[in-house]
Every structure is written in C-alpha cells, then in structure tokens.
XYZ file of N, CA, C and O in Angstrom:
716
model
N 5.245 0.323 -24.695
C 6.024 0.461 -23.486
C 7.263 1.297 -23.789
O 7.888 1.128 -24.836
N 7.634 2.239 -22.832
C 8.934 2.607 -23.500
C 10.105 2.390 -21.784
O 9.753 1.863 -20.729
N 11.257 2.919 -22.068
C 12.463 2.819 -21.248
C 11.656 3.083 -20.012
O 10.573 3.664 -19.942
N 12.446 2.500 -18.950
C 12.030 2.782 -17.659
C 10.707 2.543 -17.002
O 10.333 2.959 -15.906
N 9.941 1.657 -18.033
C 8.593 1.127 -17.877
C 8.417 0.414 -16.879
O 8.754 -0.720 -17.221
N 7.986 0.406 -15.523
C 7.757 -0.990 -14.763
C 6.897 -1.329 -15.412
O 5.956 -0.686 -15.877
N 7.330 -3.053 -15.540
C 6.378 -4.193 -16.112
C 6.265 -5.312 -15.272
O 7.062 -5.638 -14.392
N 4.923 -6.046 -15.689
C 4.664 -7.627 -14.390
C 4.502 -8.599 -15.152
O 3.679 -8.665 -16.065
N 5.548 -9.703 -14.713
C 5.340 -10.887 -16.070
C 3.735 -11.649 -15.732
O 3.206 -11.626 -14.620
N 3.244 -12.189 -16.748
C 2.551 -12.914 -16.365
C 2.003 -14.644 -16.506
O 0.969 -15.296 -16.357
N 2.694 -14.744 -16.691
C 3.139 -16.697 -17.460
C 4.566 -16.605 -16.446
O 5.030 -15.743 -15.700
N 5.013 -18.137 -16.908
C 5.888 -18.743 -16.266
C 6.894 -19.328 -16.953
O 7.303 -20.477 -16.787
N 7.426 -18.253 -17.993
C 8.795 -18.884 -18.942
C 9.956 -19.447 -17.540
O 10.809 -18.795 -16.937
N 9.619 -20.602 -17.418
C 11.225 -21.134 -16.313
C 12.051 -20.556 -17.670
O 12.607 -19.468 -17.525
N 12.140 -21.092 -18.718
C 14.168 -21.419 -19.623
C 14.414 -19.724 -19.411
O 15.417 -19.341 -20.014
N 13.619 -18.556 -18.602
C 14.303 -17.531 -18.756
C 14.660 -17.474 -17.223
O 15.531 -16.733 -16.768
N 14.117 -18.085 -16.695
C 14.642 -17.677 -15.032
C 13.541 -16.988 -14.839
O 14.197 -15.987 -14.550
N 11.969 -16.455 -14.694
C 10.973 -15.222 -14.834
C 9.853 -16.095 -14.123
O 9.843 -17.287 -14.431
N 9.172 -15.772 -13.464
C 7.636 -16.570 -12.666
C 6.226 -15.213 -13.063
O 6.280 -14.060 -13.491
N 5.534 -15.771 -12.806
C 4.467 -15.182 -13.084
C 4.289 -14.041 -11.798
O 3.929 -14.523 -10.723
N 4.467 -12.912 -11.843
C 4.350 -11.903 -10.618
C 5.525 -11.445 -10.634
O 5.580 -10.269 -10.274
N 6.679 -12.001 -10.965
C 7.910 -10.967 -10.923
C 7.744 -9.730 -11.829
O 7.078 -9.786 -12.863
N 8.256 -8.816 -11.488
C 8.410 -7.377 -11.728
C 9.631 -6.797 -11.859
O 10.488 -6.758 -10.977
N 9.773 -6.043 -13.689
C 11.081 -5.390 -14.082
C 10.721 -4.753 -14.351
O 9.502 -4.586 -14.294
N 12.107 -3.397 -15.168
C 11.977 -2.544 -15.774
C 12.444 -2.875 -17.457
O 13.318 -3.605 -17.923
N 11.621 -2.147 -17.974
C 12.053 -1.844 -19.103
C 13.637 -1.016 -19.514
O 13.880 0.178 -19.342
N 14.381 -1.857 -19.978
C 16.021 -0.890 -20.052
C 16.377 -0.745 -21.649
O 17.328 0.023 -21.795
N 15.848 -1.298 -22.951
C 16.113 -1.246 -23.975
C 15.119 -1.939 -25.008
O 14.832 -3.116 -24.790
N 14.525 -1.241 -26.215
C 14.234 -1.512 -27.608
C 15.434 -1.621 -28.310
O 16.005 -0.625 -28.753
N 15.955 -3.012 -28.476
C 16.759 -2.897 -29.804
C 15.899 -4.249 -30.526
O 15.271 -5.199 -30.057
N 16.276 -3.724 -32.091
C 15.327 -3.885 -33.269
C 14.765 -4.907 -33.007
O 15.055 -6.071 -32.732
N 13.647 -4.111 -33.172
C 12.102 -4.524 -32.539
C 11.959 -5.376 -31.366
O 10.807 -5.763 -31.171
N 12.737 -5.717 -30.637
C 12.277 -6.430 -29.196
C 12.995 -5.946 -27.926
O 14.155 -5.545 -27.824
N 12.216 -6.050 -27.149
C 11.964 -5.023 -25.730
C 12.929 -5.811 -24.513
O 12.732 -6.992 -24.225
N 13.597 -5.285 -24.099
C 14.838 -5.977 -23.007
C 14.625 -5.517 -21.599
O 15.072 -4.416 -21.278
N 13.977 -6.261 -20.719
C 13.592 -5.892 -19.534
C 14.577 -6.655 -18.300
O 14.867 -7.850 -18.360
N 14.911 -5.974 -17.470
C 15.405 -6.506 -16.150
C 14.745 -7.017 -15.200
O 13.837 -6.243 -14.897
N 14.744 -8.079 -14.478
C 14.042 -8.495 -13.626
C 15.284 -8.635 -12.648
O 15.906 -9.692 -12.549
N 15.666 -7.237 -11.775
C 16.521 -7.472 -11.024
C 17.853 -7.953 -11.548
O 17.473 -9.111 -11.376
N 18.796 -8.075 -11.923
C 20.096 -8.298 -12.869
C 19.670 -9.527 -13.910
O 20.606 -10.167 -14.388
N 18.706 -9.789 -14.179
C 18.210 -10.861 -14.907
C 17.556 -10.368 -16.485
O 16.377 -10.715 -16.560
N 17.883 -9.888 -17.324
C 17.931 -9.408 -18.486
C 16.963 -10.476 -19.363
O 17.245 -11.659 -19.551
N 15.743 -9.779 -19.860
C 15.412 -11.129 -20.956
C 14.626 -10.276 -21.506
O 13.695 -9.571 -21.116
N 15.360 -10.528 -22.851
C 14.156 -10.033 -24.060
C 13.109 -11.260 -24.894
O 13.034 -12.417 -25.306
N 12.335 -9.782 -24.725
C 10.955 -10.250 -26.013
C 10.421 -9.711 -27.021
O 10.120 -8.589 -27.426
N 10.357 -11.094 -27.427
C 9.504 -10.222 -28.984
C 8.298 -10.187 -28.859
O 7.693 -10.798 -27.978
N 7.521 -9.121 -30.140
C 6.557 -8.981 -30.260
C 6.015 -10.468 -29.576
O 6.109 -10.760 -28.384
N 5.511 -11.199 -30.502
C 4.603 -12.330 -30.174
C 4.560 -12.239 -28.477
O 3.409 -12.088 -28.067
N 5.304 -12.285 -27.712
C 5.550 -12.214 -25.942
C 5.584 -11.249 -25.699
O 5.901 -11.237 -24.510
N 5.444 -10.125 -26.086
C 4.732 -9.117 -25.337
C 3.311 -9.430 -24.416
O 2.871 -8.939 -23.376
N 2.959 -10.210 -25.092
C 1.158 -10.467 -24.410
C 1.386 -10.812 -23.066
O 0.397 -10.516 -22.395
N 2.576 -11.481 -22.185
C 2.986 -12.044 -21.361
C 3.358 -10.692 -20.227
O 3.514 -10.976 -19.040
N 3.453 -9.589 -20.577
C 4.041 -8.305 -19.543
C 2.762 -7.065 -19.911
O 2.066 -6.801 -20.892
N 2.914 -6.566 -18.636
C 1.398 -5.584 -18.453
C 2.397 -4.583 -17.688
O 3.528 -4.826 -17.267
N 1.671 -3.405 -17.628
C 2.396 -2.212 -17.158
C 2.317 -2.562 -15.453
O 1.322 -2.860 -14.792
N 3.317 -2.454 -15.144
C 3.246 -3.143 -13.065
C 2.990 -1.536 -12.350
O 3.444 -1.564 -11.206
N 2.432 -0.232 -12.671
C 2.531 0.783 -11.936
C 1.036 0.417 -11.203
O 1.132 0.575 -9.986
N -0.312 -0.029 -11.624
C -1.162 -0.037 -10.637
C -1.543 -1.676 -10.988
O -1.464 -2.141 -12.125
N -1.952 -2.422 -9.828
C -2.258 -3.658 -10.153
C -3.323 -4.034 -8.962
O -3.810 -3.309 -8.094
N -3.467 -5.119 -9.174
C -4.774 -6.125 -8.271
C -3.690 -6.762 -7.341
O -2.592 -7.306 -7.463
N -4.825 -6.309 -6.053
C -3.916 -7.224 -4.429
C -3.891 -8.822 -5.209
O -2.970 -9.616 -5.017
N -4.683 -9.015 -5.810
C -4.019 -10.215 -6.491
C -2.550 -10.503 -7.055
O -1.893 -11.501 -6.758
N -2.185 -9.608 -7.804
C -0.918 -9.791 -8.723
C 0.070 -9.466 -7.715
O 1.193 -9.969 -7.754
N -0.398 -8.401 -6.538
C 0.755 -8.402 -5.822
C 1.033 -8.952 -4.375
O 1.755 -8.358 -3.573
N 0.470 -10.000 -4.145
C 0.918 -11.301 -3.517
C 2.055 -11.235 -3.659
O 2.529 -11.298 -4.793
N 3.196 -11.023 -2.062
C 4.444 -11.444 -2.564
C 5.268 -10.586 -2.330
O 6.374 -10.763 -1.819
N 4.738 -9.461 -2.727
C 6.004 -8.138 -2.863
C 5.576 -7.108 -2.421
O 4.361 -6.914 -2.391
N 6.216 -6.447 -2.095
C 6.187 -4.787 -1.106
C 6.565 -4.247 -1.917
O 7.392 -4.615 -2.751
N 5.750 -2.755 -1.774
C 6.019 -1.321 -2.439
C 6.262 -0.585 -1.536
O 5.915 -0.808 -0.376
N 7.145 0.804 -2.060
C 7.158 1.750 -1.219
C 5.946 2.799 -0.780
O 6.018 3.295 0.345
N 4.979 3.101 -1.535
C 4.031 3.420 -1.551
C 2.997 2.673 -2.158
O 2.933 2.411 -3.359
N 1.819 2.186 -0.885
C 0.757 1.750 -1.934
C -0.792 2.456 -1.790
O -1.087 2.772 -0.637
N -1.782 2.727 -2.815
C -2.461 3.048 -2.648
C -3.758 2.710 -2.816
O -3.931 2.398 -3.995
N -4.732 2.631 -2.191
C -5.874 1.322 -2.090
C -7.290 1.928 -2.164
O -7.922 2.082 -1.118
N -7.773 2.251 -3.261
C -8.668 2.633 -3.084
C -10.268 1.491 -2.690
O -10.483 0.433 -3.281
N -10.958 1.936 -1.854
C -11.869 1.350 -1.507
C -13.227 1.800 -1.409
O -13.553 2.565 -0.501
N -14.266 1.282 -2.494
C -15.618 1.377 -2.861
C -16.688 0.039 -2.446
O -16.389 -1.141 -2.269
N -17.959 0.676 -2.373
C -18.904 -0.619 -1.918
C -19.107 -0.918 -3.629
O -19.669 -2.010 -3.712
N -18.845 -0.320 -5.088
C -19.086 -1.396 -6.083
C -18.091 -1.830 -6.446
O -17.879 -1.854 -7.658
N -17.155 -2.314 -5.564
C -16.561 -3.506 -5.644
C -16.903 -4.224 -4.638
O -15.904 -4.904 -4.403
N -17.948 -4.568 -3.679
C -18.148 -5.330 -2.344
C -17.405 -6.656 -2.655
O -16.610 -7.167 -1.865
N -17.718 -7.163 -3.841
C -17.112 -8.680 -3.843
C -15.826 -8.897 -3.246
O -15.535 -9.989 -2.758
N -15.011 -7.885 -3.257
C -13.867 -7.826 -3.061
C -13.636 -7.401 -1.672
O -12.619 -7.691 -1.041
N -14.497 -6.789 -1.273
C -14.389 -6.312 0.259
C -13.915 -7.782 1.345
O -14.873 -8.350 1.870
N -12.898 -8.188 1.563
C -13.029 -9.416 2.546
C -11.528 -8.978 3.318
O -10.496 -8.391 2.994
N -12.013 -9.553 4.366
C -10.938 -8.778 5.335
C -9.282 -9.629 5.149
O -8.343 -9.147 5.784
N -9.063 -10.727 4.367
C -7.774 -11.004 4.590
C -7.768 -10.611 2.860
O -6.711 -9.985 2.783
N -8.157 -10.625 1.933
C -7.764 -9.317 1.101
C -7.881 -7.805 0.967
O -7.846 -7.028 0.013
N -8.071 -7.651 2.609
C -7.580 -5.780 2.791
C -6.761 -6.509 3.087
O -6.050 -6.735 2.108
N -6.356 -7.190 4.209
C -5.075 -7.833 4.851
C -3.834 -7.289 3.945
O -3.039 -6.351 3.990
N -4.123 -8.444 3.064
C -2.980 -8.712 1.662
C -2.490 -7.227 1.543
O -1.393 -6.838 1.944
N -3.652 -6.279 0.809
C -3.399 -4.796 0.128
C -2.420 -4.059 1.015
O -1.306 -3.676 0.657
N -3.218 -3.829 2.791
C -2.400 -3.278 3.294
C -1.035 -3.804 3.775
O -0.286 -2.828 3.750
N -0.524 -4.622 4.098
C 0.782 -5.439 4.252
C 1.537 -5.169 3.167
O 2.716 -5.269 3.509
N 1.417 -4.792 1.698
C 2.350 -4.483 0.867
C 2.885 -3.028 0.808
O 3.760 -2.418 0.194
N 2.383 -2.889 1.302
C 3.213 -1.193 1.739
C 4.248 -1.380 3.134
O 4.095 -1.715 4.309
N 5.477 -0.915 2.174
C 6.821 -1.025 2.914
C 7.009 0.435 3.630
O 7.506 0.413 4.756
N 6.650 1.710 3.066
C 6.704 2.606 3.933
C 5.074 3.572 3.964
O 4.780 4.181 4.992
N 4.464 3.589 3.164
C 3.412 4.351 3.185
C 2.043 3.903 2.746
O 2.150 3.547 1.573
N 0.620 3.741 3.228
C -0.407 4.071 2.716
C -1.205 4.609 2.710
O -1.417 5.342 3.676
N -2.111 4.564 1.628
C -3.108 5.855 1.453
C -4.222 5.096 1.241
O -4.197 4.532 0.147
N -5.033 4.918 1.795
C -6.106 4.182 1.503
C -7.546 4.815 1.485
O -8.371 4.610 2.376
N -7.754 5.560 0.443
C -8.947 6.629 -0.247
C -10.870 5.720 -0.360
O -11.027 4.500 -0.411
N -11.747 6.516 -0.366
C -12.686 6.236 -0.565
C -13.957 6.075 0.435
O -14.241 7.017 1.175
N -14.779 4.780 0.456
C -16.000 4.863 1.082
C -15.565 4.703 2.723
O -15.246 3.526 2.892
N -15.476 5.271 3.651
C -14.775 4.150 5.073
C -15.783 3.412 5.323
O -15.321 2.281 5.177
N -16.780 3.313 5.584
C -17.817 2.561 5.846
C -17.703 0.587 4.903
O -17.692 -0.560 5.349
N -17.646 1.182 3.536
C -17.079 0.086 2.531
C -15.884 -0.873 3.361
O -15.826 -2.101 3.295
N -14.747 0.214 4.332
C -13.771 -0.065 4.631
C -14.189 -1.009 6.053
O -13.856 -2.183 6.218
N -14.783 -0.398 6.761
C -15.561 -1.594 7.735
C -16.322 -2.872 7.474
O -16.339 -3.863 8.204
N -17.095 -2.663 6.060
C -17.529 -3.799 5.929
C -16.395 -5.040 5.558
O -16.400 -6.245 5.811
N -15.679 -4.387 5.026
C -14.643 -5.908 4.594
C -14.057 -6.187 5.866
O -13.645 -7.338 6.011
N -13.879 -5.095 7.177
C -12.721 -5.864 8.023
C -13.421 -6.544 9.195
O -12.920 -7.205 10.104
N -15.273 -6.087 8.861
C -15.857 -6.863 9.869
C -16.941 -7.975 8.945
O -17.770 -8.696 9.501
N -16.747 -7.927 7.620
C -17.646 -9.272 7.192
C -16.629 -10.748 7.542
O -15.402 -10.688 7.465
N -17.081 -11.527 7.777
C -17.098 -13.039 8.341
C -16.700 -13.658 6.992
O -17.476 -13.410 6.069
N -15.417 -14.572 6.656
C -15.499 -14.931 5.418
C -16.299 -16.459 5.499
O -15.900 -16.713 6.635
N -16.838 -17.241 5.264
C -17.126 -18.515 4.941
C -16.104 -19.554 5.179
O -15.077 -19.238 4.577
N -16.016 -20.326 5.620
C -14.166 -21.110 5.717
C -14.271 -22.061 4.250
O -15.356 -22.520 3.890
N -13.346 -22.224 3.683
C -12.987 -22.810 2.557
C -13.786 -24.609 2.731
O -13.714 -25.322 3.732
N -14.366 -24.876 1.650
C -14.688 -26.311 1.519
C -13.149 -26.966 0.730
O -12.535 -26.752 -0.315
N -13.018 -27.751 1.783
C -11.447 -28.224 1.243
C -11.426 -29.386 1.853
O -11.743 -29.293 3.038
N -11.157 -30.514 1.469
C -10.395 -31.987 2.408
C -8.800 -32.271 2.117
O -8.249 -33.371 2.117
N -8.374 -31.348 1.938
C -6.726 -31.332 1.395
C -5.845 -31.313 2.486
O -4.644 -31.500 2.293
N -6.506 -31.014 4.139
C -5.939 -31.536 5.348
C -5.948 -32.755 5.388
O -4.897 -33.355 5.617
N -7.400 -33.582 5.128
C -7.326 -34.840 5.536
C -6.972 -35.926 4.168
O -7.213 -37.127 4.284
N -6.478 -35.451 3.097
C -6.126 -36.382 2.201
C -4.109 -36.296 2.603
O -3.193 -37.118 2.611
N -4.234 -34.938 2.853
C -2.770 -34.975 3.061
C -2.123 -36.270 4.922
O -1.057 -36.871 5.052
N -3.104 -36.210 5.748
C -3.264 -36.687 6.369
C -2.824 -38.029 6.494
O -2.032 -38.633 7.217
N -3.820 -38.386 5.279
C -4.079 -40.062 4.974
C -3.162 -40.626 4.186
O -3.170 -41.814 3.865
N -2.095 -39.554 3.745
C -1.263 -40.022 2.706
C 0.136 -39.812 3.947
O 0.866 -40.803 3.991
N 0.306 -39.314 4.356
C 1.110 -39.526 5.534
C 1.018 -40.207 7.038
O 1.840 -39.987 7.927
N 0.044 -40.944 7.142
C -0.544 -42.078 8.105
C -0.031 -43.065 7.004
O 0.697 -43.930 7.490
N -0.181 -43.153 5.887
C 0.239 -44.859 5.419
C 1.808 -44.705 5.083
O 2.204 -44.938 3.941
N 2.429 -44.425 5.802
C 3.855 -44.481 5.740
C 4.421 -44.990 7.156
O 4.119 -44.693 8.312
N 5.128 -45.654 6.742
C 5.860 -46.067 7.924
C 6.510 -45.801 8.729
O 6.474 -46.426 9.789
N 7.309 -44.817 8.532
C 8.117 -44.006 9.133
C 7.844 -42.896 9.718
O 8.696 -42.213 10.287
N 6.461 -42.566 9.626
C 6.232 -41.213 10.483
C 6.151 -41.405 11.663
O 5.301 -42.243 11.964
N 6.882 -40.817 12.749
C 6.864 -41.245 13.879
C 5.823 -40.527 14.669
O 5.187 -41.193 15.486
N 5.493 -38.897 14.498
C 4.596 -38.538 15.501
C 3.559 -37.346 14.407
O 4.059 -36.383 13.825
N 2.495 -37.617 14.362
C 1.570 -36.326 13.459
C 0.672 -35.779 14.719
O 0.333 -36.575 15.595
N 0.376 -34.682 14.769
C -0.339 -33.473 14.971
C -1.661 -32.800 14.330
O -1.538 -31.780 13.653
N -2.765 -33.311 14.524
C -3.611 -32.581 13.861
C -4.266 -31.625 14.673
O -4.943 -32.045 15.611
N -4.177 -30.403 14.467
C -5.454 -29.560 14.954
C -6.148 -28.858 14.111
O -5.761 -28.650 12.961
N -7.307 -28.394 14.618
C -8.665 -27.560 13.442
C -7.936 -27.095 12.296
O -8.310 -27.422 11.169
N -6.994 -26.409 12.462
C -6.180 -25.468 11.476
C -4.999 -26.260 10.708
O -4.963 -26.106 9.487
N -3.900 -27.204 11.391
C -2.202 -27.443 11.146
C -2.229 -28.700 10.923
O -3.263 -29.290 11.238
N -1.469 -29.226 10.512
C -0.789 -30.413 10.621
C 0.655 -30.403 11.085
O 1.395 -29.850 10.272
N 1.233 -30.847 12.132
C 2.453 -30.859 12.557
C 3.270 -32.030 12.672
O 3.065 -32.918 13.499
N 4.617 -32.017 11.454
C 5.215 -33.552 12.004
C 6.325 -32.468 11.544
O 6.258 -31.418 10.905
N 7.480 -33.264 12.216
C 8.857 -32.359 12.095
C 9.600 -33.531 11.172
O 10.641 -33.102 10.672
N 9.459 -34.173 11.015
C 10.301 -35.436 10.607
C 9.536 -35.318 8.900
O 10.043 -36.239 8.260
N 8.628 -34.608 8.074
C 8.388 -34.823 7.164
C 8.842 -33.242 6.549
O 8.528 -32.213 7.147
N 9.505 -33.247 5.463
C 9.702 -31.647 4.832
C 8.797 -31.554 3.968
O 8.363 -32.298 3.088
N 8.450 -30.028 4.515
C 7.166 -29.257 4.053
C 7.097 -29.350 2.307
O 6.005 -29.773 1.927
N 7.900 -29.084 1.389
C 8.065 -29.604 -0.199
C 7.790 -30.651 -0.315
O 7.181 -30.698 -1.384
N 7.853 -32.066 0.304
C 7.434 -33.137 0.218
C 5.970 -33.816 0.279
O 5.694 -34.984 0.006
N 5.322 -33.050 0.599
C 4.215 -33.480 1.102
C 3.233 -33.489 -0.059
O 3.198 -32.395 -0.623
N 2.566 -34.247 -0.490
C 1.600 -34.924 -1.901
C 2.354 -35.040 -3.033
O 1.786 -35.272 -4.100
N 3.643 -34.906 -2.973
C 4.694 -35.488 -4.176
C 3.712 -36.950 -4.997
O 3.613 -37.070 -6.218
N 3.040 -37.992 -3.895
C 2.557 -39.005 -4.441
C 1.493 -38.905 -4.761
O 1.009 -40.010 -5.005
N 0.831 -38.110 -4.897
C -1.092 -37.928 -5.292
C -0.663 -38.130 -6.488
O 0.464 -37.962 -6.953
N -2.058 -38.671 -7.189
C -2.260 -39.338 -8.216
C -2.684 -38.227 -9.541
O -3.802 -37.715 -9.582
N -1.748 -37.983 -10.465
C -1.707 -36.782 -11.276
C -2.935 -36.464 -11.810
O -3.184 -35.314 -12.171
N -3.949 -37.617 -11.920
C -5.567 -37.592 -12.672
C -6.182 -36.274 -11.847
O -6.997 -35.500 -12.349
N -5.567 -36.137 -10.287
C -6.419 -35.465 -9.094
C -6.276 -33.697 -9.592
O -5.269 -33.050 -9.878
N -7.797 -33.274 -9.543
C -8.055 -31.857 -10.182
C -8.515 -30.812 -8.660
O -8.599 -31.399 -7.581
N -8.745 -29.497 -8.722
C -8.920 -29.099 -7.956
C -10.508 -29.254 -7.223
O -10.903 -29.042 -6.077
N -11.039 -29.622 -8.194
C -12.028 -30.368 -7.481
C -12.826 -31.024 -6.476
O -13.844 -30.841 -5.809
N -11.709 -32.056 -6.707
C -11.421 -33.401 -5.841
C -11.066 -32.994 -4.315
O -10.761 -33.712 -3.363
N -11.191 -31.795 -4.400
C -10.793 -31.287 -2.944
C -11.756 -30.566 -2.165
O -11.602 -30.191 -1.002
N -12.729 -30.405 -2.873
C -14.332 -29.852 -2.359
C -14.943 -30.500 -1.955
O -15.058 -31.626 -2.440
N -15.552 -30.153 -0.997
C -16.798 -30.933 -0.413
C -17.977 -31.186 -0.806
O -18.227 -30.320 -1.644
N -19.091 -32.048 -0.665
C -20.200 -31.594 -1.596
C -20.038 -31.220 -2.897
O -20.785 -30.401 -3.433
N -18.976 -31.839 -3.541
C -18.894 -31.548 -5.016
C -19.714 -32.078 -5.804
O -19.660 -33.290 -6.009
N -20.710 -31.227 -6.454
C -21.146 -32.053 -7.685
C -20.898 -32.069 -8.786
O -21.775 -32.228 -9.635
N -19.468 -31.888 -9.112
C -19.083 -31.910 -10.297
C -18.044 -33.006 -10.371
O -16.993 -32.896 -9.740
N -18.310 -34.068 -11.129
C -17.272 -35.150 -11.248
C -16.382 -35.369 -12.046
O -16.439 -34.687 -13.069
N -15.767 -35.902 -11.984
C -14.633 -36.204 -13.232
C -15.420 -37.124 -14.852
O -14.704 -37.396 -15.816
C-alpha cells in the first residue's frame, strides 16, 4: 500500500474506534507500520494487521452497505446471475452520491430488477413478538405482514433477553439443522 491509498477495514478492532466497512486513507509508513485515517481518527498497523485492510478503490455492493461515493460504477453480467436480485441493484445504485455508470449486459440488467426474490424464512418477527407480549408493561403492539409497531419500546432494546445459546438458525423455518 503506499500514501494516499484508500483502504476498507475489515474486522472490528472497537479499542481503536474502527468497524468493519469503515474506510481511510493511507497518510504515513513510519518504521515499518502503516498509519491510516479513518476520518480524523488515526490508527496504525503493523504488519501482522495488515490482513485486516484491503484496497477500498473497487469493492462488493456488499462491503459498501452504508456509504456513498461520488462516482460509482456497476458493472453488470449474466455470469454473475447469482447476484442479479433487484434490492442488490437497489443497494449498488443508491451509493452513488453524484454519478453512475452502470456498463454491460442490459438485458442481465432487467433480469435482476424484474426477478421475484423468495421472502426470507425467518420467525424473528414472531419470537420478537412473544418476547414482548410477556411483559407487562407494553401497552399497545402492532403487527402487520411486514412491522411491528409499539412506541413505548426502544428500537436497541428489543431481544436484549434472548437466550445467548440462540444461533442463526433458530430463526429458520423448516430447519433441519439442530443444535
């Protein structure tokens, strides 16, 4: 890497202040370890943690969840179909703050914004549900197909009490994979 490198962390050192997806520049090599900014937030690494930062100039609508570019550019092929799904074009295009360019098959480009995704096998509405029905104090809940609505419960709060054994699993339907 040298000066002026954009880089993307990828781990979650909290004792530096750094999350996994934040994005700096490279501002200094002094002997032997690399001093990057994350916005006025300065933290060097050594070798060994290097493995933790990747060059941030082209990345996966994955990694960039989160953050806007000034230019982004998206290329789109049918051998990547897996990837073709219309709320990850969503994602890609929404991160462009002033410009995109979005190159390749258009046809590829229709199939993702008109394939149908599958809806998620999840019961994490209705466990969250059931864990806020046995409280006493909730005065009014809201369920529809999609939300849960209570104003009286804050949104950070909610499965604070699930039982730490509980894996992502446990949240599928038809799971046949058990603990």
């Amino acid at each position: 890497m040298l000066i002026c490198d954009k880089v993307i962390q990828l781990s979650n050192p909290v004792v530096d202040n750094i999350m996994n997806g934040d994005q700096g520049t490279v501002i200094g090599i002094i002997e032997g370890t690399l001093v990057v900014d994350f916005s006025g937030n300065e933290v060097t690494y050594k070798k060994g943690d290097l493995i933790n930062l990747r060059h941030a100039y082209a990345m996966s609508i994955h990694k960039s969840q989160g953050s806007e570019y000034k230019v982004v550019i998206m290329p789109i092929y049918r051998s990547y179909h897996i990837m073709l799904k219309r709320k990850l074009l969503y994602t890609g295009i929404t991160r462009a703050k002033e410009k995109l360019i979005i190159m390749g098959d258009l046809n590829a480009f229709k199939y993702g914004v008109e394939a149908v995704e599958p809806e998620r096998q999840s019961v994490l509405k209705e466990l969250i549900v059931n864990t806020i029905l046995e409280k006493d104090e909730v005065s009014v809940v809201t369920v529809d197909a999609k939300r849960i609505y209570d104003k009286d419960i804050p949104f950070d709060t909610v499965g604070e009490t699930f039982n730490e054994d509980i894996n992502p699993y446990d949240f599928m339907e038809n799971n046949e994979r058990k603990k």
